[in-house]
Amino acid sequence: MTEDKVTGTLVFTVITTVLGSFQFGYDIGVINAPQQIIISHYRHVLGVPVDDRKTINNYVTNTTDELPTIAYSMNPKPTPWAEEETVAAAQLITMLWSLSVSSFAVGGMIASFFGGWLGDTLGRIKAMLIANILSLVGALLMGFSKLGPSHILIIAGRSISGLYCGLISGLVPMYIGEIAPTTLRGALGTFHQLAIVTGILISQIVGLEFILGNYDLWHILLGLSGVRAILQSLLLFFCPESPRYLYIKLDEEVKAKQSLKRLRGYDDVTKDINEMRKEREEASSEQKVSIIQLFTNSSYRQPILVALMLHMAQQFSGINGIFYYSTSIFQTAGISKPVYATIGVGAVNMVFTAVSVFLVEKAGRRSLFLIGMSGMFVCAIFMSVGLVLLDFCGPYVFFLFAGVLLAFTLFTFFKVPETKGKSFEEIAAEFQKKSGSAHRPKAAVEMKFLGATETV
C-alpha cells in the first residue's frame, strides 16, 4: 500500500485554490481603514456640506497628514441649510456607507446557495474561473469609483465581490477536500480559513495611510483584488480537475486516474479509485434526503441542528462587526492611531488560526470551540461596558452579542459531542444515543451522502 505524501502538484494546487479564500478575507477587511476618506468623498460627490467638520476631524485623528482641501470649501460662514436638511444629509451618508459595507454580505449570502450547483455543473476548475469573472468586475467597479458616482460604483462593486466570495466559500473547501489524500484532508482543509484571516490582515496593512489608504489611492486599494483574480485564473489552467468529480459525477475513470497520478506522485492509484467506487455505489443505493427530511427525520434532526447552530454561533458572535468597524470602535475608545490597533486584531486572528491547525487534533474541536466562545463572551461584555462609559451612539450592541455567545456556549456544552478521532459510525452512534433512538448502521453512509468528509 502506497503512503500518502505531499507532492509539488498538490502544494501548487492548494495554494492556487486558496487565493480565492485570501480574496474573501481581503474583501472583508479592506473597507475598514479608509472609512473616513470614503465618507468624505461621498459628501463631496453628493455636494453635502460638512457643517461641523466631524468627518474631517475623524480623518485627521487617523492620519498624520491633513485632509486634502481640493474637494471641500473651507468657508467658515454658516450654511443656509435648515437643521432638518442637515440631519437628512447626515442620514443619507450613513445609509450609503452602511450599504457599502453590508452589500458585500448580501451578495455572499445569495451566491452561497449556488456554489455547489456551479461546481457540479461545470466542474471545480471551470466554476472557479467563472467566479473570478465576478471578482474582476467588482474590482474594476471599485477601482474606477473615484472617476464617477463613487457611492453607486462601490456599492455595486462590493455586491458583485460578495457574489464571488459566496461562490468560492463553497467551491474552495469542496475542491481541496476532493484532491487531498485522506490522511492530509483535515490539515489541508484548514488552509481555507488561514488564507481568509491572512487576507484580512494584508488588507489592513496595505490600507495604512502611507501605503494605499489615503485620499489619492484609496480606490486602488479597493480595486487591487482584480490582480489576484487574473493571477489565479492563469494558475488554474495548470491545476488538475477533481478526481472525485471526474469519477463520480462524470464517470470518466481514465481522466480521474490521470488526475490522481498528478496529485499523488505515483502510478498506483487503485486505493483512491476503489474508495470512490465504493462511495458512488453506496450513494446510489441510498434514498436521497430532502431538505424537509433533514428536519423531520429523527436520525438527521439533531445533527443538522448542531451544524446550523455552530454556523450561527460563528456568524452572530460579533466578530464580523469587529472586522468591519474596528477602526471606528478603537477611535471611539480614544486610541490615537486606531488603524494600527485594527492591524493588531488581524495579526492576533491570523496567529491563533495558525495555532489551531496544530491544536485541533490534540485538544479536540468541541474544547477549542468552547474556549473560544467563552473568551469572546467575556470580551463582548468588556467592550460594551467600555463603550457605555464613553455615552456614544450604539454602545449596547455588544451586550446583544454577549447574550448570543452565552446561549451558543451553553448549547455547545450540552448538545455538541466531541468528534476528535471518531469515525462516522461513532459520531452517528453518539447522536443516536443522545436522541434515545436505536443505532442504525446506515447512518454513517447517509452522512457521507450529505457531503461530509471521511474524518471529522
XYZ file of C-alpha atoms in Angstrom:
456
model
C 0.000 0.000 0.000
C 1.437 3.377 -1.042
C 1.576 6.011 1.690
C 0.044 9.419 1.153
C 2.579 12.175 0.578
C 2.731 15.866 -0.199
C 3.663 16.425 -3.839
C 4.619 19.577 -5.702
C 1.417 19.418 -7.735
C -0.688 19.115 -4.593
C 1.049 22.084 -2.933
C 0.758 24.211 -6.077
C -2.918 23.348 -6.469
C -3.842 24.071 -2.843
C -2.001 27.408 -2.835
C -3.612 28.395 -6.119
C -7.043 27.441 -4.820
C -6.831 29.316 -1.512
C -6.023 32.525 -3.370
C -9.808 32.701 -3.583
C -10.067 32.372 0.202
C -7.431 35.096 0.522
C -9.659 37.339 -1.579
C -12.569 36.572 0.729
C -10.594 37.871 3.692
C -9.239 40.854 1.782
C -12.741 41.983 0.863
C -13.861 41.629 4.488
C -11.113 43.880 5.855
C -10.358 46.303 3.030
C -13.313 48.629 3.617
C -12.338 49.322 7.232
C -9.211 51.516 7.219
C -10.249 54.099 4.573
C -13.721 54.583 6.066
C -13.440 58.293 6.841
C -11.821 59.081 3.492
C -14.582 57.314 1.566
C -17.279 59.001 3.644
C -15.677 62.383 2.973
C -15.579 61.577 -0.727
C -19.262 60.633 -0.658
C -20.010 64.056 0.841
C -18.048 65.748 -1.902
C -19.686 63.789 -4.719
C -23.185 64.404 -3.360
C -22.490 68.050 -2.544
C -23.235 67.607 1.140
C -21.671 70.378 3.279
C -19.560 69.271 6.207
C -21.097 71.663 8.677
C -19.447 70.622 11.917
C -16.291 69.179 10.321
C -16.789 65.975 12.315
C -15.769 63.790 9.421
C -12.679 65.914 8.801
C -11.655 65.720 12.428
C -12.112 61.938 12.442
C -9.879 61.666 9.402
C -7.121 63.811 10.921
C -7.263 61.681 14.068
C -6.438 58.594 11.983
C -3.663 60.073 9.840
C -0.549 62.166 10.054
C -1.466 64.319 7.082
C -4.138 66.931 6.708
C -7.197 66.157 4.648
C -6.777 67.404 1.063
C -8.658 70.630 0.627
C -9.251 70.433 -3.093
C -12.596 68.755 -2.612
C -14.010 70.998 0.079
C -14.853 74.620 0.683
C -13.299 75.816 3.932
C -15.613 78.831 4.154
C -16.496 79.202 7.844
C -19.715 81.080 7.115
C -22.897 79.419 8.411
C -24.626 77.079 5.998
C -28.071 78.119 4.767
C -29.359 74.594 5.176
C -32.146 74.125 7.657
C -31.417 71.827 10.564
C -33.681 69.074 9.273
C -31.920 69.118 5.923
C -28.571 68.743 7.644
C -29.859 65.759 9.622
C -31.309 64.199 6.465
C -27.999 64.639 4.655
C -26.109 63.011 7.507
C -28.540 60.111 7.492
C -28.069 59.710 3.734
C -24.288 59.494 4.085
C -24.649 56.991 6.924
C -27.017 54.878 4.852
C -24.680 54.893 1.843
C -21.716 53.878 3.981
C -23.739 51.106 5.618
C -24.713 49.822 2.174
C -21.061 49.969 1.102
C -20.221 47.608 3.950
C -23.274 45.347 4.072
C -23.831 44.854 0.322
C -20.839 42.512 0.343
C -22.541 40.229 2.887
C -25.825 40.302 0.985
C -24.110 39.241 -2.238
C -22.270 36.464 -0.407
C -25.442 35.148 1.195
C -27.227 34.935 -2.158
C -24.358 33.290 -4.060
C -23.600 30.755 -1.325
C -26.680 28.785 -2.412
C -25.219 28.214 -5.878
C -21.577 27.270 -5.247
C -22.198 23.536 -5.068
C -24.530 23.576 -8.070
C -21.999 25.509 -10.171
C -19.207 23.132 -9.180
C -21.256 20.066 -10.116
C -22.431 21.600 -13.393
C -19.150 22.958 -14.765
C -16.538 21.183 -12.683
C -14.485 22.671 -9.874
C -11.850 24.390 -12.052
C -14.270 25.970 -14.526
C -16.551 27.074 -11.695
C -13.697 28.957 -10.029
C -12.784 30.544 -13.363
C -16.365 31.741 -13.836
C -16.391 33.070 -10.268
C -13.228 35.048 -10.992
C -15.119 36.993 -13.646
C -17.353 38.330 -10.875
C -14.313 39.197 -8.786
C -12.727 41.090 -11.679
C -15.914 43.024 -12.472
C -16.355 44.000 -8.837
C -12.730 45.099 -8.589
C -12.988 47.237 -11.731
C -16.130 48.971 -10.476
C -14.459 49.857 -7.192
C -11.141 50.689 -8.819
C -12.766 53.303 -11.081
C -15.211 54.547 -8.443
C -13.293 57.780 -7.919
C -13.988 58.778 -11.522
C -17.779 58.510 -11.310
C -20.622 58.300 -8.798
C -18.422 56.647 -6.193
C -21.228 55.576 -3.856
C -23.051 53.710 -6.631
C -19.915 52.084 -8.037
C -18.605 50.996 -4.631
C -21.931 49.531 -3.518
C -22.293 47.708 -6.846
C -18.687 46.526 -6.760
C -18.982 45.284 -3.193
C -22.183 43.429 -4.058
C -20.569 41.658 -7.015
C -17.462 40.867 -4.966
C -19.804 39.388 -2.370
C -21.309 37.148 -5.049
C -17.800 35.908 -5.848
C -16.965 35.219 -2.201
C -20.268 33.415 -1.700
C -19.409 31.049 -4.536
C -15.835 30.304 -3.503
C -16.805 29.807 0.149
C -18.262 26.521 -1.067
C -16.021 25.774 -4.043
C -12.650 26.100 -2.304
C -13.266 23.691 0.621
C -15.030 21.299 -1.751
C -12.131 21.173 -4.205
C -9.399 20.927 -1.566
C -11.255 18.135 0.237
C -11.526 16.177 -3.017
C -7.901 16.487 -4.144
C -6.305 15.931 -0.714
C -5.220 12.454 0.432
C -7.387 11.077 3.215
C -4.681 11.430 5.881
C -3.995 15.057 4.934
C -7.550 16.198 4.318
C -8.049 17.830 7.698
C -4.735 19.691 7.684
C -5.077 20.935 4.106
C -8.682 21.937 4.769
C -7.559 24.467 7.382
C -5.700 26.422 4.693
C -9.052 27.854 3.580
C -9.606 29.632 6.897
C -5.932 30.514 7.267
C -5.975 32.215 3.868
C -9.105 34.173 4.861
C -7.563 35.646 8.011
C -4.314 36.330 6.134
C -6.305 38.278 3.564
C -7.924 40.316 6.332
C -4.519 41.175 7.799
C -2.970 42.097 4.447
C -5.919 44.362 3.609
C -5.423 46.173 6.903
C -1.704 46.652 6.280
C -1.971 47.954 2.707
C -4.837 50.144 3.933
C -2.430 52.209 6.014
C -2.422 55.893 5.101
C 1.173 55.913 3.854
C 0.587 52.887 1.576
C -2.810 52.884 -0.179
C -5.273 54.091 2.449
C -5.019 57.774 1.548
C -7.088 60.251 -0.416
C -5.142 59.685 -3.653
C -5.000 55.880 -3.690
C -7.995 54.527 -1.757
C -9.764 53.476 -4.971
C -6.716 51.414 -5.960
C -6.867 49.756 -2.536
C -10.439 48.644 -3.245
C -9.722 47.558 -6.811
C -6.490 45.691 -6.109
C -8.345 42.388 -5.904
C -8.537 42.337 -9.712
C -4.829 41.437 -9.826
C -5.477 38.330 -7.741
C -8.384 37.315 -9.968
C -6.206 37.449 -13.079
C -3.302 35.636 -11.402
C -5.441 32.802 -10.059
C -7.242 32.387 -13.378
C -3.920 31.852 -15.134
C -2.667 29.397 -12.499
C -5.879 27.353 -12.503
C -5.130 26.154 -16.040
C -2.230 24.165 -14.562
C -4.308 22.563 -11.786
C -5.840 19.088 -12.214
C -9.606 18.688 -12.063
C -11.055 16.988 -9.003
C -10.718 13.186 -9.384
C -13.902 12.736 -7.386
C -15.838 14.980 -9.762
C -14.426 13.202 -12.809
C -15.179 9.720 -11.489
C -18.405 10.098 -9.511
C -20.134 12.889 -11.431
C -18.883 12.274 -14.991
C -17.979 8.554 -14.783
C -14.644 9.235 -16.504
C -12.326 6.777 -14.785
C -9.373 7.305 -17.117
C -9.304 11.069 -16.533
C -9.789 10.534 -12.816
C -6.740 8.251 -12.717
C -4.657 10.775 -14.635
C -5.611 13.497 -12.190
C -4.836 11.267 -9.219
C -1.417 10.348 -10.593
C -0.505 14.025 -10.876
C -1.705 14.774 -7.350
C -0.314 11.683 -5.614
C 3.013 11.449 -7.410
C 2.762 7.706 -8.118
C 1.087 5.482 -10.702
C -0.764 3.009 -8.480
C -3.961 4.911 -7.576
C -6.078 1.780 -7.135
C -6.786 2.601 -3.499
C -8.273 6.013 -4.305
C -10.309 4.639 -7.210
C -11.699 1.832 -5.046
C -12.698 4.298 -2.336
C -14.515 6.494 -4.845
C -16.171 3.456 -6.425
C -17.429 2.326 -3.024
C -18.686 5.827 -2.253
C -20.541 6.020 -5.559
C -22.139 2.613 -5.048
C -23.235 3.472 -1.520
C -24.633 6.833 -2.598
C -26.574 5.305 -5.477
C -28.095 2.643 -3.209
C -29.293 5.135 -0.623
C -32.510 7.092 -0.825
C -31.918 10.768 -1.449
C -32.618 13.013 1.515
C -34.759 16.119 1.023
C -34.443 19.358 2.966
C -37.722 18.615 4.745
C -36.481 15.171 5.805
C -33.403 16.726 7.386
C -35.645 18.432 9.914
C -38.423 15.845 10.264
C -36.473 12.580 10.395
C -35.217 11.889 13.914
C -31.964 10.442 12.542
C -31.000 13.758 10.981
C -32.727 16.338 13.180
C -30.129 16.671 15.917
C -27.031 16.573 13.658
C -28.498 19.242 11.348
C -29.497 21.351 14.364
C -25.970 21.153 15.763
C -24.456 22.046 12.382
C -26.744 25.060 11.954
C -26.197 26.297 15.485
C -22.415 26.111 15.178
C -22.501 28.145 11.968
C -24.886 30.648 13.546
C -22.611 30.900 16.574
C -19.746 31.979 14.345
C -21.767 34.494 12.335
C -23.629 36.068 15.288
C -20.704 36.152 17.693
C -19.918 39.766 16.785
C -16.594 39.055 15.099
C -17.823 40.391 11.749
C -18.777 43.652 13.427
C -15.262 43.839 14.839
C -13.658 43.344 11.438
C -15.913 45.795 9.628
C -15.920 48.567 12.230
C -12.811 48.015 14.341
C -11.228 51.304 13.296
C -14.331 53.226 14.386
C -14.531 51.236 17.630
C -10.909 51.960 18.536
C -11.334 55.592 17.575
C -14.382 55.843 19.834
C -12.338 54.261 22.613
C -9.880 57.151 22.342
C -6.964 55.362 20.671
C -4.892 57.919 18.776
C -3.899 55.578 15.934
C -6.843 53.168 15.597
C -5.669 51.705 12.277
C -2.659 50.148 13.990
C -4.913 48.637 16.648
C -7.008 47.181 13.821
C -3.897 45.608 12.326
C -3.145 44.146 15.751
C -6.567 42.475 15.756
C -5.871 40.985 12.318
C -2.432 39.747 13.397
C -3.803 38.034 16.522
C -6.549 36.454 14.427
C -4.080 35.046 11.916
C -1.651 33.747 14.559
C -4.320 31.881 16.508
C -5.824 30.452 13.330
C -2.403 29.001 12.549
C -2.087 27.711 16.128
C -5.467 25.990 15.862
C -4.120 23.888 12.989
C -1.814 22.156 15.454
C -4.191 22.133 18.438
C -7.352 20.850 16.809
C -6.251 17.204 16.677
C -4.870 17.295 20.238
C -7.338 19.405 22.181
C -10.432 18.478 20.173
C -12.945 20.521 18.210
C -15.514 20.904 20.974
C -12.998 22.005 23.610
C -11.443 24.686 21.410
C -14.870 25.923 20.348
C -15.997 26.261 23.973
C -12.801 28.093 24.940
C -13.145 30.500 22.032
C -16.828 31.239 22.616
C -16.301 31.736 26.349
C -13.435 34.129 25.699
C -15.492 36.134 23.219
C -18.374 36.297 25.707
C -16.124 37.933 28.307
C -14.599 40.281 25.738
C -18.023 41.345 24.427
C -19.058 42.318 27.972
C -15.901 44.379 28.471
C -16.343 46.100 25.092
C -19.933 47.051 25.859
C -19.041 48.388 29.308
C -16.195 50.401 27.842
C -18.358 51.934 25.143
C -21.200 52.697 27.565
C -18.820 54.567 29.848
C -17.953 56.805 26.914
C -22.057 57.655 26.483
C -21.603 57.475 22.494
C -24.153 56.128 19.978
C -24.766 52.413 19.639
C -22.696 51.107 22.551
C -25.116 48.372 23.587
C -24.719 46.154 20.540
C -22.021 44.038 22.149
C -24.316 43.249 25.081
C -26.501 41.606 22.446
C -23.514 39.699 21.078
C -22.567 38.689 24.628
C -26.024 37.204 25.160
C -25.803 35.322 21.876
C -22.355 33.999 22.776
C -23.552 32.788 26.177
C -26.504 30.969 24.608
C -24.340 29.267 21.979
C -21.691 28.353 24.558
C -24.294 26.605 26.707
C -25.754 24.877 23.651
C -22.320 23.599 22.636
C -21.551 22.373 26.143
C -24.764 20.359 26.476
C -25.552 19.333 22.890
C -22.382 19.119 20.780
C -20.354 15.892 21.091
C -16.594 15.773 20.688
C -15.629 14.367 17.253
C -11.845 14.159 17.652
C -10.551 10.843 16.367
C -14.032 9.397 15.817
C -15.298 7.683 12.692
C -18.636 8.468 11.071
C -20.101 5.354 12.669
C -19.056 6.518 16.141
C -20.326 10.070 15.579
C -23.650 8.767 14.272
C -23.940 6.453 17.282
C -23.291 9.407 19.594
C -26.174 11.355 18.087
C -28.429 8.304 18.204
C -27.576 7.864 21.862
C -28.438 11.476 22.680
C -31.734 11.270 20.810
C -32.640 7.990 22.540
C -33.245 6.073 19.298
C -31.680 2.830 18.167
C -28.386 2.946 16.307
C -28.650 2.392 12.578
C -25.533 1.175 10.693
C -26.582 3.128 7.611
C -26.272 6.466 9.413
C -22.603 6.898 8.537
C -23.257 6.201 4.859
C -26.090 8.713 4.857
C -23.842 11.331 6.440
C -21.297 10.747 3.681
C -24.016 11.113 1.102
C -24.929 14.507 2.588
C -21.445 15.703 1.651
C -19.322 15.258 4.784
C -15.680 14.221 4.646
C -14.365 10.910 5.894
C -12.877 12.198 9.138
C -14.472 14.978 11.186
